[in-house]
Coordinates of C-alpha atoms in Angstrom, one line a residue:
Chain L
M1 CA 97.1 -59.7 -66.4
S2 CA 94.8 -59.0 -69.3
Q3 CA 95.0 -55.5 -70.8
K4 CA 91.2 -55.3 -70.7
T5 CA 89.9 -53.5 -67.6
G6 CA 87.1 -55.4 -65.9
I7 CA 84.6 -53.9 -63.6
L8 CA 83.7 -55.1 -60.1
Y9 CA 80.3 -53.8 -59.0
I10 CA 79.7 -54.2 -55.3
V11 CA 75.9 -54.0 -55.1
G12 CA 73.5 -53.6 -52.2
I13 CA 70.1 -54.9 -53.3
G14 CA 68.2 -53.5 -50.4
P15 CA 65.6 -55.7 -48.6
G16 CA 65.1 -57.8 -51.7
H17 CA 61.9 -56.4 -53.2
E18 CA 62.3 -54.6 -56.5
D19 CA 60.3 -51.6 -55.3
H20 CA 63.2 -50.9 -52.9
M21 CA 66.1 -51.6 -55.1
T22 CA 67.8 -48.6 -56.7
P23 CA 68.0 -48.1 -60.5
A24 CA 71.8 -48.1 -60.2
A25 CA 71.8 -51.5 -58.5
L26 CA 69.4 -52.9 -61.2
K27 CA 71.6 -51.5 -64.0
A28 CA 74.8 -53.0 -62.5
I29 CA 73.1 -56.5 -62.3
S30 CA 71.9 -56.1 -65.9
E31 CA 75.3 -55.1 -67.2
A32 CA 77.3 -57.8 -65.4
D33 CA 78.6 -60.9 -67.1
I34 CA 78.7 -62.7 -63.8
V35 CA 76.5 -62.3 -60.7
I36 CA 78.0 -63.6 -57.4
G37 CA 76.2 -63.8 -54.1
Y38 CA 75.0 -65.8 -51.2
I39 CA 72.4 -68.3 -52.4
T40 CA 69.5 -66.7 -50.5
Y41 CA 70.1 -63.3 -52.0
I42 CA 70.6 -64.7 -55.5
K43 CA 67.1 -66.3 -55.2
L44 CA 65.6 -63.0 -54.3
I45 CA 66.7 -61.4 -57.5
R46 CA 66.8 -64.5 -59.8
H47 CA 64.1 -63.1 -62.0
L48 CA 66.1 -59.9 -62.6
I49 CA 69.1 -61.8 -64.0
S50 CA 68.9 -62.6 -67.7
E51 CA 69.6 -66.1 -69.0
D52 CA 72.9 -65.3 -70.6
K53 CA 74.7 -64.5 -67.4
K54 CA 76.8 -66.7 -65.3
I55 CA 75.5 -67.0 -61.7
V56 CA 77.7 -68.0 -58.8
A57 CA 75.6 -68.8 -55.8
A58 CA 77.7 -69.6 -52.8
G59 CA 76.9 -70.8 -49.3
M60 CA 77.4 -69.1 -46.0
T61 CA 80.9 -69.0 -44.6
E62 CA 82.2 -69.2 -48.2
E63 CA 82.6 -65.4 -48.3
I64 CA 86.4 -65.5 -48.8
E65 CA 86.1 -67.8 -51.9
R66 CA 83.3 -65.6 -53.2
A67 CA 85.3 -62.4 -52.8
R68 CA 88.4 -63.9 -54.4
S69 CA 86.6 -65.3 -57.4
A70 CA 84.8 -61.9 -57.9
V71 CA 88.2 -60.1 -57.9
E72 CA 89.8 -62.7 -60.1
E73 CA 87.1 -62.9 -62.7
S74 CA 86.8 -59.1 -63.0
Q75 CA 90.6 -58.7 -63.1
K76 CA 90.6 -60.8 -66.3
G77 CA 88.3 -58.2 -67.9
K78 CA 84.8 -59.4 -67.0
K79 CA 82.0 -57.3 -65.5
V80 CA 81.2 -58.9 -62.2
A81 CA 78.4 -57.9 -59.8
V82 CA 78.8 -59.1 -56.2
I83 CA 75.5 -58.7 -54.4
S84 CA 74.7 -58.4 -50.7
S85 CA 71.2 -57.9 -49.3
G86 CA 70.7 -54.5 -47.7
D87 CA 73.9 -52.4 -48.2
A88 CA 77.0 -54.3 -49.3
G89 CA 79.0 -52.0 -47.0
V90 CA 77.1 -53.0 -43.8
Y91 CA 78.3 -56.3 -42.5
G92 CA 78.5 -57.1 -46.2
M93 CA 81.0 -58.2 -48.9
A94 CA 82.5 -54.7 -49.5
G95 CA 85.0 -54.9 -46.8
L96 CA 86.2 -58.4 -47.6
I97 CA 86.7 -57.5 -51.3
F98 CA 89.0 -54.6 -50.4
E99 CA 90.9 -57.0 -48.1
V100 CA 91.3 -59.4 -51.0
L101 CA 92.4 -56.5 -53.3
R102 CA 95.1 -55.5 -50.7
E103 CA 96.2 -59.1 -50.4
M104 CA 96.6 -59.3 -54.2
E105 CA 98.5 -55.9 -54.2
W106 CA 95.9 -54.4 -56.6
K107 CA 96.6 -50.7 -57.3
K108 CA 94.1 -48.0 -58.3
G109 CA 94.1 -47.9 -62.1
D110 CA 94.7 -51.7 -62.3
S111 CA 91.9 -54.0 -63.4
P112 CA 89.2 -54.3 -62.0
E113 CA 87.7 -50.9 -61.7
I114 CA 85.7 -50.8 -58.4
K115 CA 82.1 -49.4 -58.3
I116 CA 80.2 -49.5 -55.0
L117 CA 76.4 -49.1 -55.2
P118 CA 74.7 -48.4 -52.0
G119 CA 71.4 -50.1 -51.0
I120 CA 68.8 -49.7 -48.3
T121 CA 70.3 -51.4 -45.3
A122 CA 68.3 -53.8 -43.0
I123 CA 67.9 -51.4 -40.1
N124 CA 66.3 -48.8 -42.3
S125 CA 63.9 -51.1 -44.2
C126 CA 62.9 -52.7 -40.9
A127 CA 62.4 -49.4 -39.2
S128 CA 60.1 -48.2 -42.0
L129 CA 57.8 -51.2 -41.3
V130 CA 57.3 -50.4 -37.6
G131 CA 57.1 -46.6 -37.6
A132 CA 60.0 -44.2 -36.9
P133 CA 62.3 -45.8 -34.3
L134 CA 65.5 -44.4 -35.6
V135 CA 64.8 -40.6 -35.6
H136 CA 67.5 -40.0 -33.0
D137 CA 71.1 -41.4 -32.6
A138 CA 71.3 -45.1 -33.2
C139 CA 73.8 -47.9 -33.5
T140 CA 74.0 -51.4 -35.0
I141 CA 75.6 -54.3 -33.2
S142 CA 76.0 -57.8 -34.6
L143 CA 75.7 -60.5 -31.9
S144 CA 77.5 -63.0 -34.0
D145 CA 80.8 -64.1 -32.3
Q146 CA 82.0 -66.1 -35.3
L147 CA 84.5 -63.5 -36.3
T148 CA 84.4 -61.0 -33.4
P149 CA 85.5 -61.8 -29.8
W150 CA 82.4 -61.9 -27.6
P151 CA 83.8 -59.6 -24.9
A152 CA 84.1 -56.8 -27.6
I153 CA 80.5 -57.3 -28.5
E154 CA 79.4 -57.2 -24.9
K155 CA 81.3 -54.0 -24.4
K156 CA 79.5 -52.4 -27.3
I157 CA 76.1 -53.4 -25.9
E158 CA 77.0 -51.9 -22.5
A159 CA 78.2 -48.6 -24.0
A160 CA 75.2 -48.2 -26.4
A161 CA 72.8 -49.0 -23.6
S162 CA 74.4 -46.6 -21.1
A163 CA 74.5 -43.7 -23.5
D164 CA 70.9 -44.1 -24.7
F165 CA 71.4 -45.0 -28.3
V166 CA 68.6 -46.7 -30.1
I167 CA 70.1 -50.1 -30.7
G168 CA 69.7 -52.4 -33.7
L169 CA 70.8 -55.9 -33.1
Y170 CA 71.8 -58.0 -36.2
N171 CA 72.3 -61.8 -36.2
P172 CA 70.7 -62.0 -32.7
K173 CA 70.4 -65.7 -32.6
S174 CA 71.1 -68.9 -34.5
G175 CA 70.5 -72.6 -34.1
R176 CA 73.5 -73.1 -31.9
R177 CA 73.9 -69.6 -30.6
T178 CA 71.0 -68.7 -28.3
E179 CA 72.5 -67.1 -25.1
Q180 CA 73.8 -63.8 -26.6
I181 CA 70.4 -62.2 -27.0
V182 CA 69.6 -63.1 -23.4
I183 CA 72.8 -61.4 -22.2
A184 CA 72.0 -58.4 -24.3
Q185 CA 68.6 -58.1 -22.8
K186 CA 70.1 -58.2 -19.3
I187 CA 72.7 -55.6 -20.0
I188 CA 70.3 -53.2 -21.7
G189 CA 67.8 -53.8 -18.8
K190 CA 70.4 -52.2 -16.4
Y191 CA 69.9 -48.9 -18.1
R192 CA 66.4 -48.9 -19.6
K193 CA 62.9 -49.5 -18.3
S194 CA 61.2 -52.8 -18.8
N195 CA 58.5 -51.2 -21.0
T196 CA 61.1 -49.8 -23.5
P197 CA 59.6 -50.6 -26.9
V198 CA 61.3 -53.4 -28.9
A199 CA 60.5 -54.4 -32.5
L200 CA 61.4 -57.7 -34.1
I201 CA 61.4 -57.7 -37.8
K202 CA 62.0 -60.7 -40.0
S203 CA 62.2 -60.8 -43.8
A204 CA 61.3 -57.2 -44.3
Y205 CA 59.5 -56.7 -47.6
R206 CA 59.8 -60.4 -48.4
K207 CA 57.2 -63.1 -48.6
R208 CA 57.6 -64.3 -45.0
E209 CA 57.7 -60.8 -43.5
N210 CA 56.9 -60.9 -39.9
I211 CA 56.7 -58.0 -37.5
I212 CA 56.3 -58.0 -33.7
I213 CA 56.1 -55.0 -31.4
S214 CA 57.0 -55.9 -27.8
D215 CA 59.0 -54.4 -25.0
L216 CA 62.3 -55.0 -23.2
E217 CA 60.9 -57.3 -20.6
N218 CA 58.9 -59.6 -22.9
F219 CA 60.5 -59.6 -26.3
L220 CA 62.4 -62.9 -25.7
D221 CA 59.0 -64.7 -25.6
N222 CA 58.8 -64.4 -29.3
A223 CA 60.6 -66.4 -32.0
I224 CA 63.9 -64.8 -32.9
E225 CA 66.1 -66.1 -35.7
M226 CA 69.4 -65.4 -37.5
L227 CA 67.7 -63.0 -39.9
T228 CA 65.5 -61.2 -37.3
T229 CA 66.5 -57.6 -36.8
V230 CA 65.8 -56.4 -33.2
I231 CA 65.3 -52.7 -32.7
I232 CA 65.4 -51.5 -29.1
G233 CA 64.1 -48.0 -28.3
N234 CA 65.9 -45.3 -26.3
S235 CA 64.5 -43.7 -23.1
N236 CA 62.1 -41.5 -25.1
T237 CA 60.8 -44.1 -27.6
F238 CA 57.1 -44.6 -27.4
I239 CA 54.4 -46.8 -29.0
Y240 CA 51.4 -45.0 -30.5
E241 CA 48.7 -46.9 -32.3
G242 CA 51.0 -49.8 -32.9
Y243 CA 53.8 -47.6 -34.3
M244 CA 57.2 -47.4 -32.6
V245 CA 58.4 -43.8 -32.5
T246 CA 61.6 -42.1 -31.2
P247 CA 61.2 -38.4 -31.0
R248 CA 63.8 -36.0 -32.5
G249 CA 63.2 -33.6 -29.7
Y250 CA 61.0 -30.8 -31.2
T251 CA 58.8 -30.7 -28.2
N252 CA 61.8 -29.8 -26.1
K253 CA 61.8 -26.4 -27.8
Y254 CA 58.6 -25.7 -29.7
T255 CA 54.8 -25.7 -29.2
W256 CA 52.5 -27.4 -31.7
D257 CA 52.0 -24.0 -33.3
G258 CA 55.7 -24.1 -34.2
E259 CA 56.5 -21.2 -31.7
A260 CA 59.5 -21.5 -29.4
I261 CA 58.5 -22.3 -25.8
K262 CA 59.1 -19.5 -23.3
G263 CA 62.8 -19.5 -22.4
Q264 CA 63.8 -21.2 -25.7
K265 CA 64.8 -19.5 -28.9
R266 CA 64.8 -20.7 -32.5
G267 CA 68.2 -21.2 -34.1
V268 CA 70.3 -21.4 -30.9
P269 CA 71.2 -24.4 -28.7
L270 CA 68.6 -25.9 -26.5
K271 CA 68.6 -24.0 -23.2
L272 CA 68.9 -26.2 -20.1
N273 CA 68.0 -25.5 -16.4
E274 CA 70.2 -26.3 -13.5
Q275 CA 69.0 -29.9 -13.5
G276 CA 70.1 -30.3 -17.1
K277 CA 66.5 -30.4 -18.4
P278 CA 65.2 -28.2 -21.2
V279 CA 64.0 -24.9 -19.9
G280 CA 60.2 -24.4 -20.1
V281 CA 59.1 -27.9 -20.8
Chain R
M1 CA 36.5 -35.1 -41.0
S2 CA 36.0 -36.1 -44.6
Q3 CA 34.8 -39.6 -45.3
K4 CA 37.5 -39.9 -47.9
T5 CA 40.7 -41.6 -46.7
G6 CA 43.8 -39.7 -47.7
I7 CA 47.3 -41.1 -47.9
L8 CA 50.3 -39.7 -46.2
Y9 CA 53.5 -41.0 -47.8
I10 CA 56.7 -40.4 -45.7
V11 CA 59.4 -40.7 -48.4
G12 CA 63.1 -41.0 -48.2
I13 CA 64.6 -39.8 -51.4
G14 CA 68.1 -41.1 -50.8
P15 CA 71.1 -38.9 -51.5
G16 CA 69.2 -37.0 -54.1
H17 CA 70.3 -38.5 -57.4
E18 CA 67.6 -40.5 -59.3
D19 CA 70.0 -43.5 -59.7
H20 CA 69.8 -44.0 -56.0
M21 CA 66.1 -43.3 -55.4
T22 CA 63.9 -46.4 -55.1
P23 CA 61.0 -47.1 -57.5
A24 CA 58.6 -47.0 -54.5
A25 CA 59.8 -43.5 -53.6
L26 CA 59.4 -42.3 -57.2
K27 CA 56.0 -43.8 -57.5
A28 CA 54.8 -42.1 -54.3
I29 CA 56.0 -38.7 -55.5
S30 CA 54.2 -39.3 -58.8
E31 CA 51.0 -40.3 -57.2
A32 CA 50.9 -37.5 -54.7
D33 CA 48.6 -34.4 -55.0
I34 CA 50.9 -32.4 -52.8
V35 CA 54.7 -32.8 -52.2
I36 CA 56.0 -31.2 -49.0
G37 CA 59.7 -30.9 -48.1
Y38 CA 62.6 -28.7 -47.0
I39 CA 63.4 -26.4 -49.9
T40 CA 66.8 -27.9 -50.6
Y41 CA 65.3 -31.4 -51.0
I42 CA 62.5 -30.2 -53.2
K43 CA 65.0 -28.6 -55.5
L44 CA 66.8 -32.0 -55.8
I45 CA 63.8 -33.7 -57.2
R46 CA 61.9 -30.7 -58.8
H47 CA 62.3 -32.3 -62.2
L48 CA 60.5 -35.4 -61.0
I49 CA 57.4 -33.6 -59.9
S50 CA 54.8 -33.0 -62.6
E51 CA 53.3 -29.5 -63.2
D52 CA 49.9 -30.4 -61.8
K53 CA 51.1 -31.0 -58.2
K54 CA 51.1 -28.5 -55.4
I55 CA 54.5 -28.1 -53.9
V56 CA 55.1 -26.9 -50.4
A57 CA 58.8 -26.0 -49.9
A58 CA 59.5 -25.0 -46.4
G59 CA 62.6 -23.6 -44.7
M60 CA 64.7 -25.1 -42.0
T61 CA 63.3 -25.0 -38.4
E62 CA 59.8 -25.0 -39.9
E63 CA 59.4 -28.8 -39.5
I64 CA 56.5 -28.6 -37.1
E65 CA 54.4 -26.5 -39.6
R66 CA 55.4 -28.9 -42.4
A67 CA 54.4 -32.0 -40.5
R68 CA 51.1 -30.4 -39.4
S69 CA 50.2 -29.3 -42.8
A70 CA 51.0 -32.7 -44.3
V71 CA 48.8 -34.5 -41.7
E72 CA 46.0 -31.9 -42.2
E73 CA 45.9 -32.0 -46.0
S74 CA 46.1 -35.8 -46.1
Q75 CA 43.4 -36.1 -43.4
K76 CA 41.0 -34.2 -45.8
G77 CA 41.5 -36.9 -48.4
K78 CA 44.5 -35.8 -50.4
K79 CA 47.5 -37.8 -51.2
V80 CA 50.5 -36.1 -49.7
A81 CA 54.2 -37.0 -50.0
V82 CA 56.5 -35.6 -47.3
I83 CA 60.0 -36.0 -48.5
S84 CA 63.3 -36.1 -46.5
S85 CA 66.7 -36.6 -48.0
G86 CA 68.3 -40.0 -47.1
D87 CA 65.8 -42.0 -45.1
A88 CA 62.9 -40.0 -43.6
G89 CA 63.2 -42.1 -40.4
V90 CA 66.8 -41.1 -39.7
Y91 CA 66.8 -37.6 -38.2
G92 CA 64.0 -37.0 -40.6
M93 CA 60.3 -36.1 -40.7
A94 CA 58.9 -39.5 -39.9
G95 CA 59.1 -39.1 -36.1
L96 CA 57.6 -35.6 -36.0
I97 CA 54.7 -36.8 -38.2
F98 CA 53.8 -39.5 -35.7
E99 CA 54.1 -37.0 -32.8
V100 CA 51.6 -34.7 -34.7
L101 CA 49.3 -37.7 -35.3
R102 CA 49.4 -38.5 -31.6
E103 CA 48.8 -34.8 -30.7
M104 CA 45.7 -34.9 -32.9
E105 CA 44.5 -38.2 -31.4
W106 CA 44.6 -39.9 -34.8
K107 CA 43.7 -43.6 -34.7
K108 CA 44.7 -46.4 -37.0
G109 CA 42.0 -46.7 -39.6
D110 CA 41.3 -42.9 -39.6
S111 CA 42.4 -40.8 -42.5
P112 CA 45.2 -40.5 -43.5
E113 CA 46.6 -43.9 -44.1
I114 CA 50.4 -43.8 -43.4
K115 CA 52.9 -45.3 -45.8
I116 CA 56.6 -45.1 -45.0
L117 CA 59.0 -45.6 -47.8
P118 CA 62.7 -46.2 -46.8
G119 CA 65.6 -44.5 -48.6
I120 CA 69.3 -44.8 -48.7
T121 CA 70.4 -42.9 -45.6
A122 CA 73.4 -40.5 -45.7
I123 CA 75.8 -42.7 -43.8
N124 CA 75.4 -45.4 -46.4
S125 CA 75.6 -43.3 -49.5
C126 CA 78.6 -41.5 -48.0
A127 CA 80.3 -44.8 -47.1
S128 CA 79.9 -46.1 -50.6
L129 CA 81.9 -43.2 -52.0
V130 CA 84.9 -43.8 -49.7
G131 CA 85.2 -47.6 -49.7
A132 CA 83.8 -49.9 -47.0
P133 CA 84.1 -48.1 -43.6
L134 CA 80.9 -49.5 -42.1
V135 CA 81.5 -53.2 -42.4
H136 CA 81.5 -53.6 -38.6
D137 CA 79.3 -52.2 -35.8
A138 CA 78.7 -48.5 -36.3
C139 CA 76.6 -45.6 -34.9
T140 CA 75.4 -42.2 -35.9
I141 CA 75.5 -39.2 -33.7
S142 CA 74.1 -35.7 -34.6
L143 CA 76.2 -32.9 -33.1
S144 CA 73.4 -30.5 -33.3
D145 CA 72.4 -29.2 -29.8
Q146 CA 69.3 -27.4 -31.1
L147 CA 66.9 -30.0 -29.8
T148 CA 69.2 -32.3 -27.7
P149 CA 71.0 -31.3 -24.6
W150 CA 74.7 -31.1 -25.3
P151 CA 75.8 -33.3 -22.3
A152 CA 73.7 -36.1 -23.8
I153 CA 75.5 -35.8 -27.1
E154 CA 78.9 -35.8 -25.4
K155 CA 78.0 -38.9 -23.4
K156 CA 77.2 -40.7 -26.7
I157 CA 80.5 -39.7 -28.3
E158 CA 82.4 -40.9 -25.2
A159 CA 80.5 -44.3 -25.2
A160 CA 80.9 -44.9 -28.9
A161 CA 84.6 -44.0 -28.9
S162 CA 85.3 -46.2 -25.8
A163 CA 83.5 -49.3 -27.3
D164 CA 85.2 -49.0 -30.7
F165 CA 82.2 -48.3 -32.8
V166 CA 82.7 -46.8 -36.3
I167 CA 81.2 -43.3 -35.7
G168 CA 79.2 -41.3 -38.2
L169 CA 78.8 -37.7 -37.2
Y170 CA 75.9 -35.8 -38.7
N171 CA 75.5 -32.0 -38.5
P172 CA 79.1 -31.6 -37.4
K173 CA 79.2 -27.9 -37.6
S174 CA 77.2 -24.8 -38.6
G175 CA 77.9 -21.1 -39.0
R176 CA 77.4 -20.4 -35.3
R177 CA 78.2 -23.8 -34.0
T178 CA 81.9 -24.6 -34.4
E179 CA 83.2 -26.0 -31.1
Q180 CA 81.3 -29.4 -31.0
I181 CA 83.4 -31.1 -33.6
V182 CA 86.6 -30.0 -31.8
I183 CA 85.3 -31.5 -28.6
A184 CA 84.3 -34.7 -30.4
Q185 CA 87.8 -35.0 -31.8
K186 CA 89.3 -34.6 -28.4
I187 CA 87.0 -37.2 -26.8
I188 CA 87.6 -39.8 -29.6
G189 CA 91.3 -39.1 -29.4
K190 CA 91.4 -40.4 -25.9
Y191 CA 90.5 -43.9 -27.2
R192 CA 91.9 -44.0 -30.8
K193 CA 95.2 -43.5 -32.5
S194 CA 95.9 -40.2 -34.2
N195 CA 96.2 -42.0 -37.5
T196 CA 92.7 -43.5 -37.3
P197 CA 91.1 -42.9 -40.8
V198 CA 88.5 -40.2 -41.0
A199 CA 86.4 -39.5 -44.1
L200 CA 84.6 -36.2 -44.8
I201 CA 81.8 -36.4 -47.4
K202 CA 79.8 -33.5 -48.6
S203 CA 76.8 -33.6 -51.0
A204 CA 77.2 -37.3 -51.8
Y205 CA 75.9 -38.0 -55.4
R206 CA 75.1 -34.4 -55.9
K207 CA 76.7 -31.7 -58.1
R208 CA 79.0 -30.3 -55.4
E209 CA 80.1 -33.7 -54.1
N210 CA 83.3 -33.4 -52.2
I211 CA 85.3 -36.2 -50.5
I212 CA 88.3 -36.0 -48.2
I213 CA 90.1 -38.9 -46.6
S214 CA 92.1 -37.8 -43.6
D215 CA 92.9 -39.0 -40.1
L216 CA 91.8 -38.2 -36.5
E217 CA 94.7 -35.9 -35.9
N218 CA 94.3 -33.8 -39.0
F219 CA 90.7 -33.9 -40.3
L220 CA 89.8 -30.5 -38.7
D221 CA 92.2 -28.8 -41.1
N222 CA 89.6 -29.3 -43.8
A223 CA 86.3 -27.4 -44.5
I224 CA 83.5 -29.0 -42.5
E225 CA 79.9 -27.8 -43.0
M226 CA 76.4 -28.5 -41.7
L227 CA 75.9 -31.1 -44.5
T228 CA 79.2 -32.8 -44.2
T229 CA 79.1 -36.3 -42.9
V230 CA 82.1 -37.3 -40.9
I231 CA 83.0 -41.0 -40.7
I232 CA 85.6 -42.0 -38.1
G233 CA 87.0 -45.5 -38.3
N234 CA 87.4 -48.0 -35.5
S235 CA 90.7 -49.4 -34.2
N236 CA 90.9 -51.8 -37.2
T237 CA 90.0 -49.5 -40.0
F238 CA 92.7 -49.0 -42.6
I239 CA 93.3 -47.0 -45.8
Y240 CA 94.3 -48.9 -48.9
E241 CA 94.8 -47.1 -52.3
G242 CA 92.6 -44.2 -51.1
Y243 CA 89.8 -46.4 -49.9
M244 CA 88.7 -46.5 -46.2
V245 CA 88.0 -50.1 -45.1
T246 CA 86.8 -51.6 -41.8
P247 CA 87.4 -55.3 -41.8
R248 CA 84.6 -57.7 -40.7
G249 CA 87.1 -60.0 -39.1
Y250 CA 87.5 -62.8 -41.6
T251 CA 91.3 -62.9 -41.1
N252 CA 90.7 -63.6 -37.4
K253 CA 89.6 -67.1 -38.5
Y254 CA 90.5 -67.9 -42.1
T255 CA 93.4 -68.0 -44.4
W256 CA 93.1 -66.5 -47.9
D257 CA 92.3 -70.0 -49.2
G258 CA 89.2 -69.9 -47.1
E259 CA 90.5 -72.6 -44.7
A260 CA 90.1 -72.1 -40.9
I261 CA 93.4 -71.1 -39.2
K262 CA 94.9 -73.7 -36.9
G263 CA 93.0 -73.6 -33.6
Q264 CA 89.9 -72.1 -35.2
K265 CA 86.9 -73.9 -36.7
R266 CA 84.2 -73.0 -39.2
G267 CA 80.7 -72.5 -37.8
V268 CA 81.6 -72.0 -34.2
P269 CA 82.5 -68.9 -32.1
L270 CA 85.9 -67.3 -32.6
K271 CA 88.4 -69.0 -30.2
L272 CA 90.4 -66.7 -28.0
N273 CA 93.7 -67.2 -26.2
E274 CA 94.3 -66.1 -22.6
Q275 CA 95.0 -62.6 -23.7
G276 CA 91.6 -62.4 -25.3
K277 CA 93.1 -62.4 -28.8
P278 CA 92.0 -64.8 -31.6
V279 CA 93.9 -68.1 -31.4
G280 CA 96.3 -68.7 -34.2
V281 CA 96.5 -65.2 -35.7

């Protein structure tokens, strides 16, 4: 191994528009000797990468090769930026890179030095385009069964639906894989009303951005693709003037003048009646 | 109502350090006539707010007043930026603002115009400091029972634990509220091993940043505060060289040379044996 310590930047570029990419991410890309990423993501930031850099644009399902080459090049002393859209730690390259490092018996202090730069993840950039659907407890579930057993995915959908999480579905559908989103709808429908708000967001903050607000009964009537993010509201989510909103719960306790409702008190747990509902509402 | 259309920016400032705040968020703050936020968050970005702006720094539990004054001032034609740390749509001010707009019977096209700017949310900034804990399905649960009935919170913990979500706990503890995190540990312990990795992250990317890597059995031995984020791994999460990593599942299907394992195939669902485990592993 070279004596020179390389740096491996693991970079989340956010939704893909510069306005929503952090200064730290931009700086890492500008400092790197080599920029590695899935070809679609490389294209999104191509104009930010100067001519002197080496670019490795890899296809889908080539993640292992991409992670290995990133580790190997940076180990030799290069500065390498591996980019993922959104946050590299959310269904992104960060996990695989650590798995490769472990496989290679890399130790802390060895080359490369690891620097992880967070980015705005898809669920958050998508939510910002439709209102405020994530203001209460939420989860993300990928419907892709390429690497995860389908029964484990189904179990997650059932649990999330039954406990009233706002649900973000990633990779809802692909050319060959069309049934999973139908099953998801059925499972969630056991626990939530048919008029539960559902948002479909494609290519957030990109050229082909497309946003649809629908509901649990009807959302499958719309085009859904691999890169569509589906956000399904909880039992309190509502639509107002085209915005999808999940309340945090302030009206359980306060009037619009900011005073505590009779029977409730600022700074203490929400008081419940015998039916388990907030007192005074 | 004034004829002049105001703008209400709902701004996520990320963890609080400029390196991780988006250009769009910075621009909104610089364009605003009035910046409104919880006093702690205002302090984080005080140096970014020019002298000519009005600053409204409100205390905790004054969210309704803050949201109302933001809507009212922007309705009159001002540019108002309401800031939340992380993403304003995640347990932040975005939901409440829409509730206030509805209460006031605001319509799309009325003043103010609403612009939501996403930020890096706590779970992502915290994750980036400990490795890659969120690379598979994850959820966030706030343990605060100030606005949410405690039984509903407990139900979420149980569901998330049983279905093997990576779990991010927000507001795990406060001065008066100390039992909830103990209950959460017990519930999760029914489903996960005692050595399941747990990360405690406080003040990510701020001056008093503090990171602890522990496990499900022992994490309560450490100081946990209101602003600590607790990340609990799933059944596959591991620690390597001090980093917490949740695998995406590549090794279920591929060798380290990137070839499909015998019995598996690139581009199709993961094949399972009769025990429901991936074939060939």
